[in-house]
Short mmCIF file of C-alpha atoms in Angstrom, two decimals:
data_model
loop_
_atom_site.label_atom_id
_atom_site.label_comp_id
_atom_site.label_asym_id
_atom_site.label_seq_id
_atom_site.Cartn_x
_atom_site.Cartn_y
_atom_site.Cartn_z
CA MET A 1 37.99 146.31 53.84
CA SER A 2 39.23 148.12 56.89
CA LEU A 3 41.45 146.65 59.59
CA ARG A 4 40.74 147.10 63.22
CA ASP A 5 43.19 147.10 66.06
CA ASN A 6 44.40 143.67 67.14
CA ASP A 7 43.40 142.22 63.75
CA LEU A 8 45.82 139.57 62.49
CA PHE A 9 46.95 139.91 58.90
CA TYR A 10 48.89 137.19 57.01
CA SER A 11 50.89 138.07 53.97
CA PRO A 12 50.73 135.30 51.37
CA GLN A 13 54.29 136.06 50.32
CA THR A 14 55.99 136.04 53.71
CA ARG A 15 53.63 134.05 55.95
CA PHE A 16 54.45 136.51 58.75
CA GLY A 17 51.73 137.76 61.10
CA PHE A 18 51.32 141.37 62.12
CA ILE A 19 48.95 143.02 64.52
CA GLY A 20 47.26 146.38 63.86
CA GLU A 21 49.12 147.22 60.65
CA SER A 22 48.00 147.81 57.10
CA PRO A 23 48.86 145.49 54.22
CA GLU A 24 51.25 148.06 52.82
CA ALA A 25 53.32 147.90 55.98
CA CYS A 26 53.61 144.15 55.62
CA GLU A 27 55.61 144.22 52.44
CA VAL A 28 58.98 142.58 52.83
CA ASN A 29 61.91 143.05 50.52
CA HIS A 30 63.08 139.55 49.77
CA THR A 31 66.39 140.84 48.52
CA ASP A 32 67.29 141.85 52.07
CA LEU A 33 67.01 138.26 53.33
CA PRO A 34 70.21 136.20 53.52
CA GLN A 35 70.59 133.87 50.59
CA ASP A 36 71.46 130.20 51.21
CA ASP A 37 74.22 129.21 48.82
CA GLY A 38 74.32 125.62 50.08
CA ILE A 39 75.40 123.70 53.17
CA GLU A 40 79.08 124.02 53.98
CA ALA A 41 80.71 120.71 54.95
CA ALA A 42 82.38 120.38 58.31
CA PRO A 43 86.17 120.54 58.25
CA VAL A 44 87.86 117.15 57.82
CA THR A 45 90.33 116.26 60.59
CA ILE A 46 92.14 113.45 58.74
CA SER A 47 95.65 114.55 57.85
CA GLY A 48 96.06 115.19 54.14
CA VAL A 49 92.37 115.18 53.20
CA PRO A 50 91.93 119.00 53.39
CA ALA A 51 94.99 119.43 51.18
CA ILE A 52 93.59 116.99 48.60
CA LEU A 53 90.12 118.57 48.49
CA SER A 54 91.31 122.18 48.42
CA LYS A 55 91.52 123.68 44.92
CA GLN A 56 94.08 126.24 46.08
CA THR A 57 96.60 123.49 46.93
CA HIS A 58 99.32 122.82 44.37
CA TRP A 59 98.64 119.76 42.24
CA ALA A 60 101.93 118.09 43.23
CA ARG A 61 101.07 118.32 46.91
CA ARG A 62 97.57 116.97 46.28
CA ILE A 63 98.94 113.98 44.39
CA SER A 64 101.55 113.30 47.10
CA TRP A 65 98.96 113.32 49.86
CA ALA A 66 96.65 111.09 47.82
CA ILE A 67 99.42 108.51 47.32
CA VAL A 68 100.30 108.54 51.05
CA LEU A 69 96.69 108.06 52.12
CA ILE A 70 96.09 105.27 49.61
CA VAL A 71 99.22 103.42 50.76
CA CYS A 72 98.36 103.77 54.47
CA PHE A 73 94.78 102.68 53.90
CA SER A 74 95.97 99.67 51.90
CA ILE A 75 98.39 98.64 54.67
CA THR A 76 95.61 98.92 57.25
CA LEU A 77 93.31 96.71 55.21
CA ALA A 78 96.10 94.17 54.69
CA GLN A 79 96.82 93.98 58.43
CA CYS A 80 93.14 93.57 59.30
CA TYR A 81 92.79 90.84 56.69
CA GLU A 82 95.89 89.02 57.99
CA ARG A 83 94.65 89.16 61.62
CA ILE A 84 91.24 87.83 60.63
CA LEU A 85 92.83 84.90 58.78
CA PHE A 86 95.07 84.18 61.78
CA TYR A 87 92.10 84.19 64.15
CA LEU A 88 90.12 81.86 61.90
CA SER A 89 93.10 79.50 61.47
CA THR A 90 93.46 78.83 65.24
CA PRO A 91 90.04 77.92 66.63
CA VAL A 92 89.70 77.96 70.41
CA THR A 93 87.57 75.44 72.22
CA VAL A 94 86.71 76.02 75.87
CA ASN A 95 85.50 73.05 77.87
CA VAL A 96 84.44 73.90 81.41
CA GLN A 97 83.63 71.08 83.80
CA ILE A 98 82.59 71.40 87.43
CA GLN A 99 83.61 68.43 89.52
CA ARG A 100 82.55 67.94 93.11
CA ASN A 101 85.50 66.32 94.83
CA HIS A 102 85.08 64.18 97.92
CA SER A 103 88.48 65.34 99.16
CA LEU A 104 90.90 68.23 98.60
CA ARG A 105 94.65 68.48 98.86
CA PHE A 106 95.76 70.33 101.95
CA PRO A 107 98.79 72.62 101.48
CA ALA A 108 101.96 72.43 103.52
CA VAL A 109 102.23 75.00 106.32
CA THR A 110 105.65 76.47 107.04
CA VAL A 111 106.13 78.44 110.27
CA CYS A 112 109.18 80.61 110.95
CA ASN A 113 109.93 82.61 114.06
CA LYS A 114 110.92 86.11 112.95
CA ASN A 115 113.79 85.89 115.44
CA VAL A 116 116.28 84.08 113.25
CA TYR A 117 117.71 82.05 116.13
CA ASN A 118 116.87 81.17 119.72
CA LEU A 119 118.69 83.66 121.93
CA SER A 120 118.57 81.36 124.97
CA ASN A 121 120.27 78.56 123.05
CA LEU A 122 122.85 81.01 121.71
CA GLN A 123 123.71 82.14 125.23
CA THR A 124 124.18 78.50 126.19
CA LEU A 125 126.70 78.05 123.38
CA LEU A 126 128.48 81.26 124.34
CA ALA A 127 129.03 79.81 127.81
CA ILE A 128 131.17 76.99 126.39
CA ARG A 129 134.84 77.44 127.24
CA ASP A 130 137.53 77.31 124.61
CA ILE A 131 140.91 75.57 124.89
CA ASP A 132 142.18 78.40 127.10
CA GLY A 133 139.30 77.94 129.54
CA VAL A 134 137.67 81.26 128.62
CA THR A 135 134.09 81.46 127.44
CA VAL A 136 133.15 83.09 124.15
CA ALA A 137 130.89 85.54 125.98
CA THR A 138 133.83 86.76 128.08
CA ARG A 139 135.98 87.39 125.04
CA LEU A 140 133.14 89.26 123.31
CA ASN A 141 132.61 91.46 126.37
CA GLU A 142 136.29 92.34 126.38
CA ARG A 143 136.02 93.48 122.74
CA ASN A 144 132.56 95.10 123.22
CA GLU A 145 131.09 92.99 120.43
CA THR A 146 127.52 91.80 120.09
CA PRO A 147 127.29 87.99 120.01
CA THR A 148 126.15 86.40 116.77
CA LEU A 149 126.08 82.93 115.30
CA ALA A 150 129.43 83.50 113.63
CA HIS A 151 131.16 83.68 117.03
CA VAL A 152 130.17 80.14 118.01
CA VAL A 153 130.93 78.31 114.77
CA SER A 154 134.35 77.20 115.95
CA VAL A 155 133.29 76.46 119.54
CA GLY A 156 133.57 72.75 120.30
CA ASN A 157 134.44 72.02 116.66
CA MET A 158 130.82 72.61 115.63
CA THR A 159 129.91 72.93 111.99
CA SER A 160 127.50 75.51 110.62
CA ASP A 161 124.73 72.91 110.47
CA ALA A 162 125.27 72.07 114.12
CA VAL A 163 125.16 75.75 115.07
CA TRP A 164 121.84 76.25 113.26
CA THR A 165 120.41 73.09 114.79
CA ASN A 166 121.49 73.99 118.34
CA THR A 167 120.18 77.56 118.06
CA ALA A 168 116.88 76.69 116.39
CA HIS A 169 113.50 77.30 117.98
CA ASN A 170 111.41 74.46 119.33
CA ILE A 171 108.13 74.18 117.44
CA HIS A 172 106.52 72.20 120.26
CA LEU A 173 107.28 74.99 122.74
CA MET A 174 105.99 77.70 120.39
CA LEU A 175 102.70 75.86 119.86
CA ILE A 176 100.42 76.09 122.86
CA GLU A 177 97.61 74.38 120.96
CA CYS A 178 97.45 72.75 117.56
CA TRP A 179 94.29 71.03 116.37
CA PHE A 180 93.33 69.57 113.04
CA GLY A 181 89.62 68.97 113.05
CA ARG A 182 87.35 68.18 115.95
CA GLY A 183 89.06 66.22 118.70
CA MET A 184 92.25 65.56 116.69
CA THR A 185 95.62 67.13 117.37
CA CYS A 186 98.03 68.14 114.62
CA ASN A 187 100.40 65.31 115.55
CA MET A 188 97.60 62.80 114.97
CA ARG A 189 97.02 63.97 111.39
CA GLY A 190 100.50 65.04 110.28
CA THR A 191 104.11 65.67 111.18
CA TRP A 192 106.45 68.63 111.67
CA LYS A 193 109.90 68.70 110.10
CA ALA A 194 112.69 71.27 110.30
CA ILE A 195 113.92 72.98 107.12
CA TYR A 196 116.79 75.43 106.62
CA THR A 197 115.78 78.69 104.95
CA VAL A 198 117.09 82.22 104.56
CA ALA A 199 114.96 83.12 107.58
CA GLY A 200 116.65 80.53 109.78
CA VAL A 201 115.43 77.12 110.83
CA CYS A 202 111.70 76.86 110.08
CA PHE A 203 109.19 74.07 110.50
CA THR A 204 106.86 72.62 107.86
CA TYR A 205 103.68 70.74 108.68
CA GLU A 206 102.37 68.13 106.24
CA LEU A 207 99.44 65.76 106.48
CA LYS A 208 100.13 62.05 106.44
CA ASP A 209 97.53 61.37 103.74
CA GLY A 210 97.74 64.86 102.21
CA THR A 211 93.97 65.35 101.78
CA VAL A 212 90.99 66.60 103.77
CA SER A 213 87.35 65.61 103.32
CA THR A 214 85.66 68.45 105.22
CA SER A 215 85.95 72.22 105.11
CA GLY A 216 85.15 75.04 107.45
CA MET A 217 86.77 76.98 110.26
CA PHE A 218 86.42 74.21 112.86
CA ASN A 219 87.31 71.27 110.62
CA ASN A 220 90.88 72.07 109.59
CA MET A 221 94.05 73.44 111.16
CA TYR A 222 94.03 75.64 114.26
CA MET A 223 97.26 76.90 115.85
CA LYS A 224 97.84 78.99 118.95
CA MET A 225 101.45 80.13 119.36
CA THR A 226 103.49 81.97 121.95
CA GLU A 227 106.99 83.42 122.17
CA THR A 228 109.11 81.50 124.68
CA THR A 229 112.52 83.11 124.11
CA PRO A 230 113.87 86.66 124.53
CA ILE A 231 113.39 89.00 121.58
CA ILE A 232 116.58 89.79 119.66
CA LYS A 233 115.21 92.87 117.85
CA SER A 234 112.02 94.73 118.68
CA SER A 235 111.28 95.06 114.97
CA GLU A 236 111.39 91.28 114.47
CA VAL A 237 108.54 89.87 116.50
CA GLY A 238 105.89 87.34 115.60
CA TRP A 239 105.90 84.50 113.12
CA LYS A 240 106.05 84.21 109.35
CA ILE A 241 103.64 81.63 107.92
CA HIS A 242 103.73 80.44 104.33
CA LEU A 243 101.24 78.08 102.65
CA HIS A 244 102.63 76.20 99.67
CA ASP A 245 102.52 72.97 97.73
CA PRO A 246 103.94 70.02 99.69
CA LYS A 247 106.34 69.35 96.81
CA ASP A 248 107.94 72.80 97.17
CA ILE A 249 110.68 73.63 99.67
CA PRO A 250 110.30 77.29 100.70
CA VAL A 251 113.98 78.05 101.14
CA LEU A 252 113.63 81.45 99.45
CA ASP A 253 109.84 81.85 99.20
CA ILE A 254 109.50 82.29 102.95
CA GLN A 255 111.25 85.65 102.57
CA THR A 256 108.92 87.05 99.90
CA HIS A 257 105.67 85.09 100.34
CA GLY A 258 103.33 84.30 103.17
CA PHE A 259 102.01 86.52 105.93
CA THR A 260 103.02 87.64 109.43
CA VAL A 261 101.16 86.92 112.65
CA LEU A 262 101.99 89.27 115.53
CA PRO A 263 101.63 88.38 119.22
CA GLY A 264 98.11 89.07 120.44
CA TRP A 265 96.61 88.96 116.92
CA SER A 266 94.68 86.25 115.11
CA LYS A 267 94.65 85.41 111.42
CA ASP A 268 91.91 83.54 109.56
CA VAL A 269 93.11 82.07 106.26
CA ARG A 270 90.80 80.53 103.67
CA LEU A 271 91.95 78.80 100.52
CA GLN A 272 90.32 78.05 97.20
CA ILE A 273 92.24 75.47 95.23
CA ARG A 274 92.05 75.49 91.43
CA ASP A 275 93.69 73.09 89.02
CA VAL A 276 94.19 74.60 85.55
CA ALA A 277 95.46 72.59 82.57
CA ASP A 278 96.50 74.26 79.32
CA PHE A 279 96.58 72.19 76.13
CA ASP A 280 97.98 73.37 72.80
CA ALA A 281 95.59 71.74 70.34
CA CYS A 282 97.43 73.17 67.34
CA MET A 283 100.47 70.92 67.78
CA THR A 284 99.35 67.57 66.45
CA GLY A 285 101.39 64.66 67.74
CA SER A 286 102.55 66.45 70.88
CA PRO A 287 101.92 64.88 74.31
CA ALA A 288 99.55 67.71 75.18
CA PHE A 289 97.49 67.09 72.05
CA ASP A 290 97.39 63.32 72.63
CA LEU A 291 96.27 63.88 76.21
CA LEU A 292 93.56 66.23 75.01
CA VAL A 293 92.32 63.67 72.47
CA GLN A 294 92.24 60.90 75.05
CA SER A 295 90.38 63.03 77.55
CA THR A 296 87.65 63.86 75.05
CA LYS A 297 86.92 60.27 73.99
#
C-alpha cells in the first residue's frame, strides 16, 4: 500500500500523526522519552516537618523535632477545647425590644462665650479707686501691665466668686432670639442658670419638665446669638456649646467636649438617644440578675 502526499498515518504504538511520511519514519524510540518516576510532593513549610521526613537528617534531630511538634499540637488542641467549654458554659441571650415612646428626655444645653470674661465689666471694675484714690487701671498703665482678673480680686474687698460674677457675660444679651417649639420662647419652657467652669462663667439651659413630645427642626430649641462685648483675643471668638445629661455638671467637660459656633455661622444638631442596660446573668443573686428575672416575667 503506497502513501500519497498529505496522507495521515497513525502509529499504533505512539498515536502520533504524520503527514507525507512512510511508516518507517514514524518509528519512535521509547527509551528516549522521559520516564515518570512518580509525583514529587510539594515542599512542606511547617517548621520541623522537612527535618522529620528527610532520611538524610540525623535520627536525634528527627526525634527532637517530632517531640516539639507533638507537644505544640497538643497544647493547641487543649486551648481550643478549653475555649469551647468556656463559650458553652456562659450562654448569651440577646433580647431586643423596640419601644415607641410618647416623649423623650431633652438634654441640658450649656453655652460658654469663648471670651472667658466680659471685657466691658472688667474695665468697670478697673475704674474703681483704691484706698489711695487711684484706680487699678492707672496703676497698671504705670507698670505697663495688661489687666486681668487677678488685678481686681482685692478691689473693694471682692472675693474670687464676686469677681467672676461681676465679669460674667449676660446670657440674655447674647441671645437675640431663643425659641423652643412653635410660638414658645425658651423662658416659657425652661430656665437658664449660671455655672462656674474652667472656661469661665457659662450658662446651662434645662427644661422644666425635662421631656419633649415632638421632634424636628422647628419643634425644639432654636438660638440666635450675638457678641455684645469687645473681643479679648482674636483667636477666641464665638461660643462653645455642650449637650449633656441634666444630672451632669460640665465643669471640665466643656473644655474637651461640645462644639464651637463662630459668628456668622449656623449649626444644626440632631440627637439620637439610646438607653442601654447591661445585665450579668451569670451572677445569681446579684441585683442585676434579680432585675433581669423580674423584667422577663
